[in-house]
PDB file of C-alpha atoms in Angstrom:
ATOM      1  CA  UNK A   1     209.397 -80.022 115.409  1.00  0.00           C
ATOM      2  CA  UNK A   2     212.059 -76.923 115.480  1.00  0.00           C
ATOM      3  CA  UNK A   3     210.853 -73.819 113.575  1.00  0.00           C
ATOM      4  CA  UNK A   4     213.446 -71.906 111.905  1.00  0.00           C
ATOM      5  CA  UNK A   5     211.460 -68.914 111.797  1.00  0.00           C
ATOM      6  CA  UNK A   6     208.856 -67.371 114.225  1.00  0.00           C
ATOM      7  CA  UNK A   7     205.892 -67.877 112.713  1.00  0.00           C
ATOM      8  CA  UNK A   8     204.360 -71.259 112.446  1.00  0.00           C
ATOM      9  CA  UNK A   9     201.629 -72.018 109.596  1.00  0.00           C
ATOM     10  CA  UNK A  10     199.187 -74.378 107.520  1.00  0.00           C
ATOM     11  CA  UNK A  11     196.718 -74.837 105.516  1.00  0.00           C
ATOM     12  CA  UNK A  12     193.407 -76.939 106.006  1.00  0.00           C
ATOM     13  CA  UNK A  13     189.840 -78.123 105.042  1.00  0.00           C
ATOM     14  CA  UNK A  14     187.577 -79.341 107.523  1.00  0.00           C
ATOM     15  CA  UNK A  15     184.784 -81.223 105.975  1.00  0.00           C
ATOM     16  CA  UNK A  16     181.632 -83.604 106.764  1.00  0.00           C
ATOM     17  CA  UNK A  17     178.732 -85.507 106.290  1.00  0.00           C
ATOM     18  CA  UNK A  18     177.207 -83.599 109.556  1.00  0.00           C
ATOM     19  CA  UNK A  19     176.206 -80.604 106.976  1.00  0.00           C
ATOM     20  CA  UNK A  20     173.828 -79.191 107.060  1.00  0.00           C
ATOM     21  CA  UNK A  21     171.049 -81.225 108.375  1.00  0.00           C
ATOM     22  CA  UNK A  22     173.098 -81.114 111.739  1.00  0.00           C
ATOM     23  CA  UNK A  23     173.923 -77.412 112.232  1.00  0.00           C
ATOM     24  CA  UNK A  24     173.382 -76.499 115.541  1.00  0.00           C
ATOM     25  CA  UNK A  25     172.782 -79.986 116.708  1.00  0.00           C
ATOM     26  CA  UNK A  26     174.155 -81.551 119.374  1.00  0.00           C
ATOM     27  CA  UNK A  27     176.063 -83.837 117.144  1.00  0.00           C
ATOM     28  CA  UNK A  28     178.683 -80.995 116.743  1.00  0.00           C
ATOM     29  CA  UNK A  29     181.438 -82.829 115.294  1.00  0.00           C
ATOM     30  CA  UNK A  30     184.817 -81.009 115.924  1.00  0.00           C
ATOM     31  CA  UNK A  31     188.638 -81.086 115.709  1.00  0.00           C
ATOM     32  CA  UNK A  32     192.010 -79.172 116.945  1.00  0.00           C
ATOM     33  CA  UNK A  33     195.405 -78.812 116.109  1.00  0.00           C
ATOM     34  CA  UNK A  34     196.601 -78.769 119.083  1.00  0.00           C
ATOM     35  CA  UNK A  35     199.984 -76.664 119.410  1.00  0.00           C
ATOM     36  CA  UNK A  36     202.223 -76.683 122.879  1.00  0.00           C
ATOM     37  CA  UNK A  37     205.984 -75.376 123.615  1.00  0.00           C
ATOM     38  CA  UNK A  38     208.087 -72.910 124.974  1.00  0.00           C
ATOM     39  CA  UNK A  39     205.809 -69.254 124.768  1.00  0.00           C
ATOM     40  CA  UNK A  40     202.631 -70.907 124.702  1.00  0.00           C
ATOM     41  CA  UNK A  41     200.266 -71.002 127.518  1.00  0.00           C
ATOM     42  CA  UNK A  42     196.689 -72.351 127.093  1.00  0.00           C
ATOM     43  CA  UNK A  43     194.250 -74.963 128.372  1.00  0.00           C
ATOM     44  CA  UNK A  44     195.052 -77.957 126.516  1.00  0.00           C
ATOM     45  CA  UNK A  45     197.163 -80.797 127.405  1.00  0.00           C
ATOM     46  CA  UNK A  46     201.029 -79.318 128.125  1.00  0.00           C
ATOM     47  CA  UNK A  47     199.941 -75.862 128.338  1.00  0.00           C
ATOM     48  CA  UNK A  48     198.464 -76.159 124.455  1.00  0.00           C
ATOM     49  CA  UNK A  49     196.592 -74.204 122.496  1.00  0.00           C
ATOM     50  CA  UNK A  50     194.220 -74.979 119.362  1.00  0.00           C
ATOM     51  CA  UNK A  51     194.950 -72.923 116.588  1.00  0.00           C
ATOM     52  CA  UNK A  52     192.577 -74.503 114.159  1.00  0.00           C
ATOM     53  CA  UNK A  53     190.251 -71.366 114.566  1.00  0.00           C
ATOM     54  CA  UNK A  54     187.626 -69.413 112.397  1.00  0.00           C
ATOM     55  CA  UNK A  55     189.494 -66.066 111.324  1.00  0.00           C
ATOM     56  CA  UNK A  56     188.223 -62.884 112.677  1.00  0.00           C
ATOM     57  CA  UNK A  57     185.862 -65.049 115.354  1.00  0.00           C
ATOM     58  CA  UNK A  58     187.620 -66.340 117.667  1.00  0.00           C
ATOM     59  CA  UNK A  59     185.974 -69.116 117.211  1.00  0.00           C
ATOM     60  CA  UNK A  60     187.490 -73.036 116.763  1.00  0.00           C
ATOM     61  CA  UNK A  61     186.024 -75.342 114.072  1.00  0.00           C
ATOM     62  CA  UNK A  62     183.294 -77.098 114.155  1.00  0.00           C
ATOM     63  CA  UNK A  63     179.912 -78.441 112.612  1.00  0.00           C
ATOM     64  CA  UNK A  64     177.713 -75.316 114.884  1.00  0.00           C
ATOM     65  CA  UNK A  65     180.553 -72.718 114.006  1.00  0.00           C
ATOM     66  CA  UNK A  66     181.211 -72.533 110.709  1.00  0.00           C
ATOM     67  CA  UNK A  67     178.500 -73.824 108.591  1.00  0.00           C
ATOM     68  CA  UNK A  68     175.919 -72.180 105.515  1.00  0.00           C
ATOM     69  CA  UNK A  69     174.176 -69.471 108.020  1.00  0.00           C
ATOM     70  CA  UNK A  70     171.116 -71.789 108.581  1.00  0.00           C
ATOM     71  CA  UNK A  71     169.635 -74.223 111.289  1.00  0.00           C
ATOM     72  CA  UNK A  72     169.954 -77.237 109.858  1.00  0.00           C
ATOM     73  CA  UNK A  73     166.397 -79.998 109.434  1.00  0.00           C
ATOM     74  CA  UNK A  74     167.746 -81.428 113.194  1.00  0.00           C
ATOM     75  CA  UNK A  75     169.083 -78.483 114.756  1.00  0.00           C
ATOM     76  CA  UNK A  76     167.829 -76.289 117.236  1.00  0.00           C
ATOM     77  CA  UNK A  77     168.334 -72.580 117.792  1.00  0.00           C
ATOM     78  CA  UNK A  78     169.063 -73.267 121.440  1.00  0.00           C
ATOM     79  CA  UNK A  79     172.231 -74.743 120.116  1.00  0.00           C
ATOM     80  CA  UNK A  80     173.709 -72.096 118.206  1.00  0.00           C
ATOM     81  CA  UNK A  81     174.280 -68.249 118.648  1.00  0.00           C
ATOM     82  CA  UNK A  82     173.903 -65.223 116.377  1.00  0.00           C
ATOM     83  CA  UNK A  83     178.291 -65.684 115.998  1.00  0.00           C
ATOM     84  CA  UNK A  84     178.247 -69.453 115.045  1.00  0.00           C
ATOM     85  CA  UNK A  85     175.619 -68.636 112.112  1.00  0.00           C
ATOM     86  CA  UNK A  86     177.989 -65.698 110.728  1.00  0.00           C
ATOM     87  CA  UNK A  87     180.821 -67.130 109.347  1.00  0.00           C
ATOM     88  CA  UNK A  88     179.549 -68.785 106.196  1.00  0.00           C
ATOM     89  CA  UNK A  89     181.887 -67.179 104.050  1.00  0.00           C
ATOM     90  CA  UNK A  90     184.483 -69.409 105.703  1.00  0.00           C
ATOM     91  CA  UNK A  91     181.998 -72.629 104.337  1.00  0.00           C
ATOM     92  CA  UNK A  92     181.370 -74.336 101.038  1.00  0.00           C
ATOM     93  CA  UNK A  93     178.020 -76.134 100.639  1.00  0.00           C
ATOM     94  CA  UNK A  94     178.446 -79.184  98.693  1.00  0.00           C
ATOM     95  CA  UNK A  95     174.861 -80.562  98.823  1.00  0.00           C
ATOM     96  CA  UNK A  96     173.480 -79.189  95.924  1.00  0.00           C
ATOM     97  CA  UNK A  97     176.733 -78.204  94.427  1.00  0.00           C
ATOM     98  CA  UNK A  98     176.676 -78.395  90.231  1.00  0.00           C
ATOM     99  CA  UNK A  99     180.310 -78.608  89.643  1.00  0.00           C
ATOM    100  CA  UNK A 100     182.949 -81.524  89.759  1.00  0.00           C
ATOM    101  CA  UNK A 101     184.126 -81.491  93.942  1.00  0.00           C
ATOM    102  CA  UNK A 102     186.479 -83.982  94.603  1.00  0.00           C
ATOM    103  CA  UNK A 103     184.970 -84.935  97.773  1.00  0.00           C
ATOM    104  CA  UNK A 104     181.696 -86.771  98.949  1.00  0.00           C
ATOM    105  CA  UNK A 105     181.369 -84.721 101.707  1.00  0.00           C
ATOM    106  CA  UNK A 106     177.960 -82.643 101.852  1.00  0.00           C
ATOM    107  CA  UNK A 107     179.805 -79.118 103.162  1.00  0.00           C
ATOM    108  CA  UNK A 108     183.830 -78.240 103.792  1.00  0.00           C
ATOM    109  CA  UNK A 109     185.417 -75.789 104.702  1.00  0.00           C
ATOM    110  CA  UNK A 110     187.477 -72.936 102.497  1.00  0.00           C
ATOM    111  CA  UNK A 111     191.224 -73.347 102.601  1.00  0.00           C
ATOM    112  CA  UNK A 112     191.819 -72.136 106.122  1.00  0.00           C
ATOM    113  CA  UNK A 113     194.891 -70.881 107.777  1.00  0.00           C
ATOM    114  CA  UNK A 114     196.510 -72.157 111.150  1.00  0.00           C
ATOM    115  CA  UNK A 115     199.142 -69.826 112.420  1.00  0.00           C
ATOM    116  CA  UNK A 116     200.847 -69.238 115.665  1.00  0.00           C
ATOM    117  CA  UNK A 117     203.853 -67.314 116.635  1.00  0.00           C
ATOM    118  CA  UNK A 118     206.728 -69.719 118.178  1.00  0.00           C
ATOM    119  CA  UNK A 119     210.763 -69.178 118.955  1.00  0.00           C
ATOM    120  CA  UNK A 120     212.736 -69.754 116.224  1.00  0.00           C
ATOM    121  CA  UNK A 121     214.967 -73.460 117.299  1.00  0.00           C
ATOM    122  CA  UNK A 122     213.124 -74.397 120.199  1.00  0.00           C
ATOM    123  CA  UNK A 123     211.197 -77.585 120.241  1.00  0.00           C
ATOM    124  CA  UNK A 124     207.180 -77.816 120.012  1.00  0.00           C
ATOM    125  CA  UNK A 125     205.028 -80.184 119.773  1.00  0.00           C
ATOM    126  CA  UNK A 126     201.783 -80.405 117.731  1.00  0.00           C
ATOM    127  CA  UNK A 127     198.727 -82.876 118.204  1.00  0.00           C
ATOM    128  CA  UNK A 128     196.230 -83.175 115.363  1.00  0.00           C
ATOM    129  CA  UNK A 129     193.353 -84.953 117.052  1.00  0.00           C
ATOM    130  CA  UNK A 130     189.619 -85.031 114.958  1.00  0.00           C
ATOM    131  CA  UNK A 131     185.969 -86.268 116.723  1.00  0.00           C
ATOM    132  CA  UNK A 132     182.842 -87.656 116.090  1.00  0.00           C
ATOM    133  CA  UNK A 133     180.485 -86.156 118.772  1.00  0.00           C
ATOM    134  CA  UNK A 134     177.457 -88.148 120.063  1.00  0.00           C
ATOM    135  CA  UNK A 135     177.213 -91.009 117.693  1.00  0.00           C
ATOM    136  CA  UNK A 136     179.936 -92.389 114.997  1.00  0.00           C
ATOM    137  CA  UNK A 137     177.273 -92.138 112.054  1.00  0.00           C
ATOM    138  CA  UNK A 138     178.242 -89.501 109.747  1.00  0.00           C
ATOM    139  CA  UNK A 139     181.787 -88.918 109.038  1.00  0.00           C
ATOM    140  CA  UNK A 140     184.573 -85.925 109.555  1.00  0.00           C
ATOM    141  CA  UNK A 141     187.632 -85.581 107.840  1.00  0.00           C
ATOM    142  CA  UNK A 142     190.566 -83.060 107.838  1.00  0.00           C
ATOM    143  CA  UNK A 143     192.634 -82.527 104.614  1.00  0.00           C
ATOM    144  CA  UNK A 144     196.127 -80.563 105.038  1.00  0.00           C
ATOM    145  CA  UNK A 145     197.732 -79.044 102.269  1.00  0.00           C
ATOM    146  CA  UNK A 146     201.006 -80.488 101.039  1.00  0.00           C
ATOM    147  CA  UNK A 147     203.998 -79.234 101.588  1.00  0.00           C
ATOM    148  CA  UNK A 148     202.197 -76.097 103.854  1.00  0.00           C
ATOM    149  CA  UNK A 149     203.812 -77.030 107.032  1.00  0.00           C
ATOM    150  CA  UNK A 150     206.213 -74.944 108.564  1.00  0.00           C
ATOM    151  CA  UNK A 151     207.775 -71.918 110.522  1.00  0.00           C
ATOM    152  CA  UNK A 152     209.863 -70.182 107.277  1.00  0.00           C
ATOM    153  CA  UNK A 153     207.871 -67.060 106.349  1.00  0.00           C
ATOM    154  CA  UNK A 154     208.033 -68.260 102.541  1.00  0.00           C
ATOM    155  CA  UNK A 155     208.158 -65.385 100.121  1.00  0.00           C
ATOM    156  CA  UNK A 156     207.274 -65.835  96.609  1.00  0.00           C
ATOM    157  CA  UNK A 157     208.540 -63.913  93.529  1.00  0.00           C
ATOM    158  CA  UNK A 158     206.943 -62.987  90.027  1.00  0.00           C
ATOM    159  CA  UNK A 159     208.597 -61.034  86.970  1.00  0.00           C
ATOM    160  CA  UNK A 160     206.315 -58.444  85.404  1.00  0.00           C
ATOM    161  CA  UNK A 161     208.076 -57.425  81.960  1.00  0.00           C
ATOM    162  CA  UNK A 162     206.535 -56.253  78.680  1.00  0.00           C
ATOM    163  CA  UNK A 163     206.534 -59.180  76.999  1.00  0.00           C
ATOM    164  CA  UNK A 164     204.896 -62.447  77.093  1.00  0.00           C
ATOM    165  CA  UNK A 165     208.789 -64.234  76.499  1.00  0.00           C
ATOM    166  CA  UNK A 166     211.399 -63.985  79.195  1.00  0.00           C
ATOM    167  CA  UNK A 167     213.776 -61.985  76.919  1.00  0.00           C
ATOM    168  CA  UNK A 168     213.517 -57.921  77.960  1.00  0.00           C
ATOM    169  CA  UNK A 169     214.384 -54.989  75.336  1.00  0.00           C
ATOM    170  CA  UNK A 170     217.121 -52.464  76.123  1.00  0.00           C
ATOM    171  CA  UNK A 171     214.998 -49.577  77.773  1.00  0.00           C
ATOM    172  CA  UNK A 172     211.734 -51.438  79.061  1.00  0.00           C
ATOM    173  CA  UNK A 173     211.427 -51.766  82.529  1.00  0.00           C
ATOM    174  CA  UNK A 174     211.208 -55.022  84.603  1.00  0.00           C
ATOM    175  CA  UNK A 175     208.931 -55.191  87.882  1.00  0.00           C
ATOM    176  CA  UNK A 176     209.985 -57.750  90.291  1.00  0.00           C
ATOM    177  CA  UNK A 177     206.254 -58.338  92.368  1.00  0.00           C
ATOM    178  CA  UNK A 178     207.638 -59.952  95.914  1.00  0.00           C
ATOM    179  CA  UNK A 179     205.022 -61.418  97.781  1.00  0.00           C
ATOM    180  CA  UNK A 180     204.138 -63.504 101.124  1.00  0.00           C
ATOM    181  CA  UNK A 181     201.256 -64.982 102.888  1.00  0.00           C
ATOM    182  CA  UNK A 182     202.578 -64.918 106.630  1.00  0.00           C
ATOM    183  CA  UNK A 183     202.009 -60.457 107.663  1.00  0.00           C
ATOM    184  CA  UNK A 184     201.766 -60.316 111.045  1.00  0.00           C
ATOM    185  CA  UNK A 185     205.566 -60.152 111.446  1.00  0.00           C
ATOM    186  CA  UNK A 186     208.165 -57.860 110.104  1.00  0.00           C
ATOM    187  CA  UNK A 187     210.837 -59.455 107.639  1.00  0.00           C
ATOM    188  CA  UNK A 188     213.500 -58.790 105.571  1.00  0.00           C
ATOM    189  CA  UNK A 189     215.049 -60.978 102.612  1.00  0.00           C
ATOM    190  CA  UNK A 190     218.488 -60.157 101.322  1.00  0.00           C
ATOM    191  CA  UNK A 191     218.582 -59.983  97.441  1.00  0.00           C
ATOM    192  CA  UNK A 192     221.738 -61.702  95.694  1.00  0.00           C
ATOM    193  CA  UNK A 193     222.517 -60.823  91.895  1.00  0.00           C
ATOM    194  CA  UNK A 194     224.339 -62.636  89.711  1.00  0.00           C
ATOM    195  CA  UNK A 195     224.605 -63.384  85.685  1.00  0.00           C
ATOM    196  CA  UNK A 196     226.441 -62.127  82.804  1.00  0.00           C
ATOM    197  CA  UNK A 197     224.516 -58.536  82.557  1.00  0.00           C
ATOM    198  CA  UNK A 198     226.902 -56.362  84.610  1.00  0.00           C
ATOM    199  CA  UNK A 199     224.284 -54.585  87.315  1.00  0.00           C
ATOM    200  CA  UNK A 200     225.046 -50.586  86.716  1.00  0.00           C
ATOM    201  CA  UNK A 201     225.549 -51.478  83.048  1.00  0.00           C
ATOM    202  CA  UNK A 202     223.010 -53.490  81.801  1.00  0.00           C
ATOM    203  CA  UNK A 203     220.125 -52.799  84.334  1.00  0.00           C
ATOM    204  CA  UNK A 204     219.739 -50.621  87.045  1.00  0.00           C
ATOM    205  CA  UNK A 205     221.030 -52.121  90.217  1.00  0.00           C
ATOM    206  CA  UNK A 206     218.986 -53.840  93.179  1.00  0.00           C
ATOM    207  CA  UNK A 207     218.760 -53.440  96.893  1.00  0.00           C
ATOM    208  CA  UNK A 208     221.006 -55.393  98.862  1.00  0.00           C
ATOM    209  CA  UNK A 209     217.447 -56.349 100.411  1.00  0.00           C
ATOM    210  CA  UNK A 210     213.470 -55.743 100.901  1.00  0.00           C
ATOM    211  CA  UNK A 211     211.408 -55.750 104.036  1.00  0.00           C
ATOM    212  CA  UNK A 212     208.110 -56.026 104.752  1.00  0.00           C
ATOM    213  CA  UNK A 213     206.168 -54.078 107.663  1.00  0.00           C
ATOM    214  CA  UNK A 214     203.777 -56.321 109.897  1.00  0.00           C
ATOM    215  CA  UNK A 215     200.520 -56.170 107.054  1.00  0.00           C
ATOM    216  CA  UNK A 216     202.174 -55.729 104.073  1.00  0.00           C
ATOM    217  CA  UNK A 217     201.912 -58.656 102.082  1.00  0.00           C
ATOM    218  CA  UNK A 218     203.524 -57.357  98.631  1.00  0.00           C
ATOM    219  CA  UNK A 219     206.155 -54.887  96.869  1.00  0.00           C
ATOM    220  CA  UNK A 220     207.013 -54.489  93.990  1.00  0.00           C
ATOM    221  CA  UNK A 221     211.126 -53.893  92.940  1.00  0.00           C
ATOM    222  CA  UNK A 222     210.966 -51.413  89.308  1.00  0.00           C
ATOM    223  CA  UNK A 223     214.588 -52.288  87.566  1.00  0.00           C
ATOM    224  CA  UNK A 224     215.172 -51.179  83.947  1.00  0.00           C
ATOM    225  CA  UNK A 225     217.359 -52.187  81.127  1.00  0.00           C
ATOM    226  CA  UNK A 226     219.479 -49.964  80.217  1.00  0.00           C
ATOM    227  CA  UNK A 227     219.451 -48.776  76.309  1.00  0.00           C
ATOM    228  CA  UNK A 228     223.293 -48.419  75.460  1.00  0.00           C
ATOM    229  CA  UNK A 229     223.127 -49.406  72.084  1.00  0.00           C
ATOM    230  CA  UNK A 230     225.701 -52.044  72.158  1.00  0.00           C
ATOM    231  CA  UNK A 231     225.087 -55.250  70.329  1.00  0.00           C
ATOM    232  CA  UNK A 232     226.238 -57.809  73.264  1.00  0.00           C
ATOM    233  CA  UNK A 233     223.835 -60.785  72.522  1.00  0.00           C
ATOM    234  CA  UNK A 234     221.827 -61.903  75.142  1.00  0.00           C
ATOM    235  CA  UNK A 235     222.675 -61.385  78.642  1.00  0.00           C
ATOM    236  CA  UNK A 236     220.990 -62.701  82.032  1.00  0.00           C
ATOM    237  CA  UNK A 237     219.803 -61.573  85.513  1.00  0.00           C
ATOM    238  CA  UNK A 238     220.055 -64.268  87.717  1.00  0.00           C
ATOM    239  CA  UNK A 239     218.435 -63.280  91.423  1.00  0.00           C
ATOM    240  CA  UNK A 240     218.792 -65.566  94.196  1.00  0.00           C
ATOM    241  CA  UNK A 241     216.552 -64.548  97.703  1.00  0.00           C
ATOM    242  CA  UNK A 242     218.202 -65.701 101.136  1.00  0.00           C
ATOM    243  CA  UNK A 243     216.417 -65.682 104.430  1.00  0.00           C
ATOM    244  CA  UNK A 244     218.922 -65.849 107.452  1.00  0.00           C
ATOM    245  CA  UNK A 245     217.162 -67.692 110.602  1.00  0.00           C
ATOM    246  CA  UNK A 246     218.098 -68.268 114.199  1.00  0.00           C
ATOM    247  CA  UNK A 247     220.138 -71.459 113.196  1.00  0.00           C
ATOM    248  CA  UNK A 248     221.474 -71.253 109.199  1.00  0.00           C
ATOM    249  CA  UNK A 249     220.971 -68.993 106.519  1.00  0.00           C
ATOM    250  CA  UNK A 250     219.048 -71.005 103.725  1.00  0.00           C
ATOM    251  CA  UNK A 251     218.387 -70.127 100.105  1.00  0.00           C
ATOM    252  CA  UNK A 252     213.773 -69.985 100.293  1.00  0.00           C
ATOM    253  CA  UNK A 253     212.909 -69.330  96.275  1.00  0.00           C
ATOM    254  CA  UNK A 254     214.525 -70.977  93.329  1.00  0.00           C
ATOM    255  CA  UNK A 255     216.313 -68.891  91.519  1.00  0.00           C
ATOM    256  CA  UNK A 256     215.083 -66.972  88.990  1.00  0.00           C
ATOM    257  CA  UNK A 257     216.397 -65.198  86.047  1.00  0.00           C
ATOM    258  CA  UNK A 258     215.446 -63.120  82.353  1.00  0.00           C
ATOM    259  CA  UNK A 259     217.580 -62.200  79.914  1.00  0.00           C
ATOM    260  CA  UNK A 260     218.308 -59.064  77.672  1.00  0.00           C
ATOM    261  CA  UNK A 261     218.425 -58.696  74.447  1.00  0.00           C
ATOM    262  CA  UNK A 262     219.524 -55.837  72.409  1.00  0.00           C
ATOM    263  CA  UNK A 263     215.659 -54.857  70.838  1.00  0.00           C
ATOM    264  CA  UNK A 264     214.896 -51.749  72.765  1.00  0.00           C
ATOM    265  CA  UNK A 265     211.243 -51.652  74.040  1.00  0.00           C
ATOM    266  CA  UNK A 266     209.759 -49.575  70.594  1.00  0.00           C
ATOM    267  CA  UNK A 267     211.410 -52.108  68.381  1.00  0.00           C
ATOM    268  CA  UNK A 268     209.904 -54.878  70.080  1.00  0.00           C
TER     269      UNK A 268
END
């Protein structure tokens, strides 16, 4: 594949019929995503790397490493450390789970994240390989979420207005909440603005852009209709978000737009 950004990231569950009788047994079944290419140097096949780790551990994923915090009925404590019984907030129990799960599987794993930074149009390559360890009795399985792959730091965008309808009072102000799951990079997203509300006029006007520093997930854009007190009928704000890459510059959100009507915030 060829990112067009330089961050590279997806979302998983890991899941099995292992848990949790087999926690810290030898039958540690395990998988990898297994991610070589220029900038990446690690001990896998091709210089690769697995970046289907435990966040915050350091840790990959497996039966022994992320489990419910307990020795399981066929597990030994020589087989697990202090580190591989701490991350059960990373683990759903489904044993004696009381509500609908979609799977048979007797534990999974929460939605995980695998990320790795990569050079925007270069080539990599990415092996997703799963194991049974030991014996083939008790299955593994590895569910990815649609439509998650990829290297384009996606930002999403809500509209925070008075009102539970679309249509904003002259004099009420509109918050535009721009958020993103990818922060361990800087980025910045040019704004376009469009419509039949003249920016200036109608509404206060927006940034050519926003950026977010490395952590920040969120901001938040305050814009306000502007109370004039002309009867003009309703007029729109349509807002289109570009994000220019290292080969095109392509339009990442839908675009999204409200409209104005005359009502003034009190009246409404």
């Amino acid at each position: 594949f060829v990112p067009l950004g330089e961050t590279l990231v997806f979302n998983y569950v890991f899941a099995s019929e292992e848990y949790n009788e087999y926690v810290c047994s030898s039958f540690n079944d395990a998988f990898g995503f297994f991610l070589s290419g220029p900038g990446i140097s690690g001990s896998f096949e091709n210089n690769g790397i697995n970046i289907a780790q435990i966040p915050g551990a350091g840790l990959p994923v497996t039966i022994n490493n992320v489990n419910n915090g307990t020795i399981g009925t066929f597990g030994s404590v020589s087989n697990c450390s202090e580190a591989q019984l701490s991350n059960s907030e990373f683990f759903i129990d489904n044993e004696n789970n009381t509500e609908f799960s979609s799977t048979q599987y007797d534990g999974f794993t929460v939605s995980l994240e695998a990320i790795a930074q990569v050079q925007c149009g270069e080539t990599y390559h990415i092996k997703l390989t799963i194991s049974d360890v030991a014996d083939g009795a008790l299955d593994s399985g590895v569910f990815l979420e649609a439509g998650s792959f990829g290297a384009i730091p996606i930002v999403d965008v809500n509209i925070d207005i008075p009102f539970e309808d679309p249509i904003v009072g002259e004099g009420c102000s509109i918050n535009y909440v721009f958020t993103r799951e990818v922060t361990n990079i800087p980025e910045t997203v040019d704004l376009v603005i469009s419509g039949s509300a003249e920016e200036g006029v109608d509404f206060t006007p927006f940034p050519d852009s926003i950026h977010f520093d490395v952590g920040q997930n969120s901001l938040t854009l305050n814009i306000e209709a502007i109370l004039d007190g002309v009867d003009e009928g309703l007029e729109n704000i349509i807002l289109d978000m570009f994000f220019t890459t290292c080969i095109d510059t392509i339009l990442i959100t839908d675009t999204l737009f409200i409209e104005i009507g005359r009502a003034s915030c009190r009246e409404r």
